[in-house]
């Protein structure tokens, strides 16, 4: 039962990141109208660095695809983890209204990392 729940949560999590990554290339989801001014400034600054958004988009797409698969979920979780830290810091500093969803996504990512901790141990031994 635990494996089925983990797969369902991983599927939704992975699809969210694939969608976010694809949006960085195709811009099919317009940003909300009521974004805080601080967040708009941050986004403008990030957009001026031409290579950063495609890099984040590729990492989100690849990480999301890997996160869905059982065999490579541990790798997908590690690829997405730095992105989650960036989302968490952005939520804390600029858009606290998004913090509950961010904490749920971070908990899912940490759950997968903890479940796969045995796969990471050879890297640090």
mmCIF file with all atom_site columns, C-alpha atoms in Angstrom:
data_model
loop_
_atom_site.group_PDB
_atom_site.id
_atom_site.type_symbol
_atom_site.label_atom_id
_atom_site.label_alt_id
_atom_site.label_comp_id
_atom_site.label_asym_id
_atom_site.label_entity_id
_atom_site.label_seq_id
_atom_site.pdbx_PDB_ins_code
_atom_site.Cartn_x
_atom_site.Cartn_y
_atom_site.Cartn_z
_atom_site.occupancy
_atom_site.B_iso_or_equiv
_atom_site.pdbx_formal_charge
_atom_site.auth_seq_id
_atom_site.auth_comp_id
_atom_site.auth_asym_id
_atom_site.auth_atom_id
_atom_site.pdbx_PDB_model_num
ATOM 1   C CA . UNK A 1 1   ? 0.000  0.000  0.000   1.00 0.00 ? 1   UNK A CA 1
ATOM 2   C CA . UNK A 1 2   ? 2.851  2.373  0.882   1.00 0.00 ? 2   UNK A CA 1
ATOM 3   C CA . UNK A 1 3   ? 4.418  1.816  -2.551  1.00 0.00 ? 3   UNK A CA 1
ATOM 4   C CA . UNK A 1 4   ? 1.139  2.660  -4.298  1.00 0.00 ? 4   UNK A CA 1
ATOM 5   C CA . UNK A 1 5   ? 0.763  5.881  -2.306  1.00 0.00 ? 5   UNK A CA 1
ATOM 6   C CA . UNK A 1 6   ? 4.382  6.798  -3.002  1.00 0.00 ? 6   UNK A CA 1
ATOM 7   C CA . UNK A 1 7   ? 3.888  6.156  -6.716  1.00 0.00 ? 7   UNK A CA 1
ATOM 8   C CA . UNK A 1 8   ? 0.717  8.281  -6.829  1.00 0.00 ? 8   UNK A CA 1
ATOM 9   C CA . UNK A 1 9   ? 2.359  11.146 -4.972  1.00 0.00 ? 9   UNK A CA 1
ATOM 10  C CA . UNK A 1 10  ? 5.502  10.827 -7.112  1.00 0.00 ? 10  UNK A CA 1
ATOM 11  C CA . UNK A 1 11  ? 3.429  10.876 -10.287 1.00 0.00 ? 11  UNK A CA 1
ATOM 12  C CA . UNK A 1 12  ? 1.659  14.100 -9.300  1.00 0.00 ? 12  UNK A CA 1
ATOM 13  C CA . UNK A 1 13  ? 4.901  15.679 -8.055  1.00 0.00 ? 13  UNK A CA 1
ATOM 14  C CA . UNK A 1 14  ? 6.763  14.728 -11.234 1.00 0.00 ? 14  UNK A CA 1
ATOM 15  C CA . UNK A 1 15  ? 3.969  16.004 -13.488 1.00 0.00 ? 15  UNK A CA 1
ATOM 16  C CA . UNK A 1 16  ? 3.951  19.335 -11.637 1.00 0.00 ? 16  UNK A CA 1
ATOM 17  C CA . UNK A 1 17  ? 7.664  19.791 -12.274 1.00 0.00 ? 17  UNK A CA 1
ATOM 18  C CA . UNK A 1 18  ? 7.421  18.652 -15.898 1.00 0.00 ? 18  UNK A CA 1
ATOM 19  C CA . UNK A 1 19  ? 4.627  21.192 -16.401 1.00 0.00 ? 19  UNK A CA 1
ATOM 20  C CA . UNK A 1 20  ? 6.658  23.948 -14.729 1.00 0.00 ? 20  UNK A CA 1
ATOM 21  C CA . UNK A 1 21  ? 9.701  23.103 -16.859 1.00 0.00 ? 21  UNK A CA 1
ATOM 22  C CA . UNK A 1 22  ? 7.726  23.068 -20.103 1.00 0.00 ? 22  UNK A CA 1
ATOM 23  C CA . UNK A 1 23  ? 6.173  26.406 -19.175 1.00 0.00 ? 23  UNK A CA 1
ATOM 24  C CA . UNK A 1 24  ? 9.651  27.947 -19.052 1.00 0.00 ? 24  UNK A CA 1
ATOM 25  C CA . UNK A 1 25  ? 10.036 27.138 -22.758 1.00 0.00 ? 25  UNK A CA 1
ATOM 26  C CA . UNK A 1 26  ? 6.510  27.623 -24.114 1.00 0.00 ? 26  UNK A CA 1
ATOM 27  C CA . UNK A 1 27  ? 5.013  30.210 -21.706 1.00 0.00 ? 27  UNK A CA 1
ATOM 28  C CA . UNK A 1 28  ? 1.495  28.777 -21.865 1.00 0.00 ? 28  UNK A CA 1
ATOM 29  C CA . UNK A 1 29  ? 0.632  29.710 -18.250 1.00 0.00 ? 29  UNK A CA 1
ATOM 30  C CA . UNK A 1 30  ? 0.573  33.480 -17.733 1.00 0.00 ? 30  UNK A CA 1
ATOM 31  C CA . UNK A 1 31  ? 1.835  34.718 -14.363 1.00 0.00 ? 31  UNK A CA 1
ATOM 32  C CA . UNK A 1 32  ? -0.841 35.767 -11.884 1.00 0.00 ? 32  UNK A CA 1
ATOM 33  C CA . UNK A 1 33  ? -1.892 39.409 -11.984 1.00 0.00 ? 33  UNK A CA 1
ATOM 34  C CA . UNK A 1 34  ? -1.435 40.031 -8.258  1.00 0.00 ? 34  UNK A CA 1
ATOM 35  C CA . UNK A 1 35  ? 2.221  39.033 -7.799  1.00 0.00 ? 35  UNK A CA 1
ATOM 36  C CA . UNK A 1 36  ? 4.063  40.987 -5.091  1.00 0.00 ? 36  UNK A CA 1
ATOM 37  C CA . UNK A 1 37  ? 6.361  43.718 -6.393  1.00 0.00 ? 37  UNK A CA 1
ATOM 38  C CA . UNK A 1 38  ? 9.406  42.083 -4.763  1.00 0.00 ? 38  UNK A CA 1
ATOM 39  C CA . UNK A 1 39  ? 8.726  38.861 -6.634  1.00 0.00 ? 39  UNK A CA 1
ATOM 40  C CA . UNK A 1 40  ? 8.330  40.717 -9.928  1.00 0.00 ? 40  UNK A CA 1
ATOM 41  C CA . UNK A 1 41  ? 11.750 42.323 -9.424  1.00 0.00 ? 41  UNK A CA 1
ATOM 42  C CA . UNK A 1 42  ? 13.313 38.955 -8.669  1.00 0.00 ? 42  UNK A CA 1
ATOM 43  C CA . UNK A 1 43  ? 11.734 37.392 -11.759 1.00 0.00 ? 43  UNK A CA 1
ATOM 44  C CA . UNK A 1 44  ? 12.920 40.272 -13.960 1.00 0.00 ? 44  UNK A CA 1
ATOM 45  C CA . UNK A 1 45  ? 16.447 39.830 -12.621 1.00 0.00 ? 45  UNK A CA 1
ATOM 46  C CA . UNK A 1 46  ? 16.378 36.091 -13.293 1.00 0.00 ? 46  UNK A CA 1
ATOM 47  C CA . UNK A 1 47  ? 15.033 36.662 -16.815 1.00 0.00 ? 47  UNK A CA 1
ATOM 48  C CA . UNK A 1 48  ? 17.941 38.991 -17.649 1.00 0.00 ? 48  UNK A CA 1
ATOM 49  C CA . UNK A 1 49  ? 20.292 36.028 -17.235 1.00 0.00 ? 49  UNK A CA 1
ATOM 50  C CA . UNK A 1 50  ? 19.429 34.370 -20.534 1.00 0.00 ? 50  UNK A CA 1
ATOM 51  C CA . UNK A 1 51  ? 20.703 30.879 -19.765 1.00 0.00 ? 51  UNK A CA 1
ATOM 52  C CA . UNK A 1 52  ? 19.241 30.472 -16.261 1.00 0.00 ? 52  UNK A CA 1
ATOM 53  C CA . UNK A 1 53  ? 15.555 29.836 -17.045 1.00 0.00 ? 53  UNK A CA 1
ATOM 54  C CA . UNK A 1 54  ? 16.283 27.202 -19.738 1.00 0.00 ? 54  UNK A CA 1
ATOM 55  C CA . UNK A 1 55  ? 18.669 25.462 -17.320 1.00 0.00 ? 55  UNK A CA 1
ATOM 56  C CA . UNK A 1 56  ? 16.033 25.416 -14.570 1.00 0.00 ? 56  UNK A CA 1
ATOM 57  C CA . UNK A 1 57  ? 13.407 24.258 -17.090 1.00 0.00 ? 57  UNK A CA 1
ATOM 58  C CA . UNK A 1 58  ? 15.569 21.364 -18.281 1.00 0.00 ? 58  UNK A CA 1
ATOM 59  C CA . UNK A 1 59  ? 16.346 20.355 -14.686 1.00 0.00 ? 59  UNK A CA 1
ATOM 60  C CA . UNK A 1 60  ? 12.627 20.444 -13.828 1.00 0.00 ? 60  UNK A CA 1
ATOM 61  C CA . UNK A 1 61  ? 11.654 18.351 -16.856 1.00 0.00 ? 61  UNK A CA 1
ATOM 62  C CA . UNK A 1 62  ? 14.412 15.768 -16.418 1.00 0.00 ? 62  UNK A CA 1
ATOM 63  C CA . UNK A 1 63  ? 13.952 15.645 -12.639 1.00 0.00 ? 63  UNK A CA 1
ATOM 64  C CA . UNK A 1 64  ? 10.179 15.300 -13.017 1.00 0.00 ? 64  UNK A CA 1
ATOM 65  C CA . UNK A 1 65  ? 10.485 12.446 -15.505 1.00 0.00 ? 65  UNK A CA 1
ATOM 66  C CA . UNK A 1 66  ? 13.011 10.645 -13.301 1.00 0.00 ? 66  UNK A CA 1
ATOM 67  C CA . UNK A 1 67  ? 10.879 11.277 -10.198 1.00 0.00 ? 67  UNK A CA 1
ATOM 68  C CA . UNK A 1 68  ? 7.948  9.438  -11.780 1.00 0.00 ? 68  UNK A CA 1
ATOM 69  C CA . UNK A 1 69  ? 9.959  6.310  -12.576 1.00 0.00 ? 69  UNK A CA 1
ATOM 70  C CA . UNK A 1 70  ? 10.581 3.935  -9.685  1.00 0.00 ? 70  UNK A CA 1
ATOM 71  C CA . UNK A 1 71  ? 14.095 2.982  -10.786 1.00 0.00 ? 71  UNK A CA 1
ATOM 72  C CA . UNK A 1 72  ? 15.412 6.568  -11.087 1.00 0.00 ? 72  UNK A CA 1
ATOM 73  C CA . UNK A 1 73  ? 13.248 8.322  -8.466  1.00 0.00 ? 73  UNK A CA 1
ATOM 74  C CA . UNK A 1 74  ? 16.240 8.817  -6.145  1.00 0.00 ? 74  UNK A CA 1
ATOM 75  C CA . UNK A 1 75  ? 18.159 10.640 -8.889  1.00 0.00 ? 75  UNK A CA 1
ATOM 76  C CA . UNK A 1 76  ? 15.113 12.761 -9.758  1.00 0.00 ? 76  UNK A CA 1
ATOM 77  C CA . UNK A 1 77  ? 14.709 13.747 -6.106  1.00 0.00 ? 77  UNK A CA 1
ATOM 78  C CA . UNK A 1 78  ? 18.314 14.928 -5.928  1.00 0.00 ? 78  UNK A CA 1
ATOM 79  C CA . UNK A 1 79  ? 18.008 16.874 -9.189  1.00 0.00 ? 79  UNK A CA 1
ATOM 80  C CA . UNK A 1 80  ? 14.843 18.619 -7.973  1.00 0.00 ? 80  UNK A CA 1
ATOM 81  C CA . UNK A 1 81  ? 16.091 19.296 -4.415  1.00 0.00 ? 81  UNK A CA 1
ATOM 82  C CA . UNK A 1 82  ? 18.101 22.478 -5.211  1.00 0.00 ? 82  UNK A CA 1
ATOM 83  C CA . UNK A 1 83  ? 15.139 23.799 -7.177  1.00 0.00 ? 83  UNK A CA 1
ATOM 84  C CA . UNK A 1 84  ? 12.907 23.117 -4.167  1.00 0.00 ? 84  UNK A CA 1
ATOM 85  C CA . UNK A 1 85  ? 15.292 25.062 -1.933  1.00 0.00 ? 85  UNK A CA 1
ATOM 86  C CA . UNK A 1 86  ? 15.071 28.002 -4.349  1.00 0.00 ? 86  UNK A CA 1
ATOM 87  C CA . UNK A 1 87  ? 11.273 27.782 -4.362  1.00 0.00 ? 87  UNK A CA 1
ATOM 88  C CA . UNK A 1 88  ? 11.248 27.625 -0.542  1.00 0.00 ? 88  UNK A CA 1
ATOM 89  C CA . UNK A 1 89  ? 13.495 30.676 -0.169  1.00 0.00 ? 89  UNK A CA 1
ATOM 90  C CA . UNK A 1 90  ? 11.466 32.607 -2.737  1.00 0.00 ? 90  UNK A CA 1
ATOM 91  C CA . UNK A 1 91  ? 8.260  31.737 -0.899  1.00 0.00 ? 91  UNK A CA 1
ATOM 92  C CA . UNK A 1 92  ? 9.681  32.782 2.462   1.00 0.00 ? 92  UNK A CA 1
ATOM 93  C CA . UNK A 1 93  ? 11.210 36.057 1.249   1.00 0.00 ? 93  UNK A CA 1
ATOM 94  C CA . UNK A 1 94  ? 8.872  37.272 -1.480  1.00 0.00 ? 94  UNK A CA 1
ATOM 95  C CA . UNK A 1 95  ? 5.594  35.346 -1.623  1.00 0.00 ? 95  UNK A CA 1
ATOM 96  C CA . UNK A 1 96  ? 4.560  33.876 1.756   1.00 0.00 ? 96  UNK A CA 1
ATOM 97  C CA . UNK A 1 97  ? 1.121  32.986 0.379   1.00 0.00 ? 97  UNK A CA 1
ATOM 98  C CA . UNK A 1 98  ? 2.726  30.119 -1.548  1.00 0.00 ? 98  UNK A CA 1
ATOM 99  C CA . UNK A 1 99  ? 4.479  28.713 1.498   1.00 0.00 ? 99  UNK A CA 1
ATOM 100 C CA . UNK A 1 100 ? 1.924  25.966 2.378   1.00 0.00 ? 100 UNK A CA 1
ATOM 101 C CA . UNK A 1 101 ? 2.147  24.368 -1.084  1.00 0.00 ? 101 UNK A CA 1
ATOM 102 C CA . UNK A 1 102 ? 5.922  24.772 -1.076  1.00 0.00 ? 102 UNK A CA 1
ATOM 103 C CA . UNK A 1 103 ? 6.201  22.988 2.275   1.00 0.00 ? 103 UNK A CA 1
ATOM 104 C CA . UNK A 1 104 ? 4.038  20.114 0.995   1.00 0.00 ? 104 UNK A CA 1
ATOM 105 C CA . UNK A 1 105 ? 6.223  19.741 -2.104  1.00 0.00 ? 105 UNK A CA 1
ATOM 106 C CA . UNK A 1 106 ? 9.389  19.920 0.005   1.00 0.00 ? 106 UNK A CA 1
ATOM 107 C CA . UNK A 1 107 ? 8.002  17.238 2.340   1.00 0.00 ? 107 UNK A CA 1
ATOM 108 C CA . UNK A 1 108 ? 7.310  14.950 -0.640  1.00 0.00 ? 108 UNK A CA 1
ATOM 109 C CA . UNK A 1 109 ? 10.811 15.504 -1.980  1.00 0.00 ? 109 UNK A CA 1
ATOM 110 C CA . UNK A 1 110 ? 12.371 14.843 1.433   1.00 0.00 ? 110 UNK A CA 1
ATOM 111 C CA . UNK A 1 111 ? 10.202 11.739 1.867   1.00 0.00 ? 111 UNK A CA 1
ATOM 112 C CA . UNK A 1 112 ? 11.561 10.293 -1.377  1.00 0.00 ? 112 UNK A CA 1
ATOM 113 C CA . UNK A 1 113 ? 15.125 11.222 -0.430  1.00 0.00 ? 113 UNK A CA 1
ATOM 114 C CA . UNK A 1 114 ? 14.735 9.534  2.973   1.00 0.00 ? 114 UNK A CA 1
ATOM 115 C CA . UNK A 1 115 ? 13.128 6.451  1.399   1.00 0.00 ? 115 UNK A CA 1
ATOM 116 C CA . UNK A 1 116 ? 16.114 6.142  -0.949  1.00 0.00 ? 116 UNK A CA 1
ATOM 117 C CA . UNK A 1 117 ? 18.863 7.054  1.509   1.00 0.00 ? 117 UNK A CA 1
ATOM 118 C CA . UNK A 1 118 ? 20.599 3.715  1.005   1.00 0.00 ? 118 UNK A CA 1
ATOM 119 C CA . UNK A 1 119 ? 21.235 4.669  -2.623  1.00 0.00 ? 119 UNK A CA 1
ATOM 120 C CA . UNK A 1 120 ? 23.018 7.878  -1.563  1.00 0.00 ? 120 UNK A CA 1
ATOM 121 C CA . UNK A 1 121 ? 25.287 6.354  1.088   1.00 0.00 ? 121 UNK A CA 1
ATOM 122 C CA . UNK A 1 122 ? 27.977 5.095  -1.366  1.00 0.00 ? 122 UNK A CA 1
ATOM 123 C CA . UNK A 1 123 ? 28.484 8.680  -2.543  1.00 0.00 ? 123 UNK A CA 1
ATOM 124 C CA . UNK A 1 124 ? 29.461 9.901  0.917   1.00 0.00 ? 124 UNK A CA 1
ATOM 125 C CA . UNK A 1 125 ? 31.410 6.920  2.227   1.00 0.00 ? 125 UNK A CA 1
#
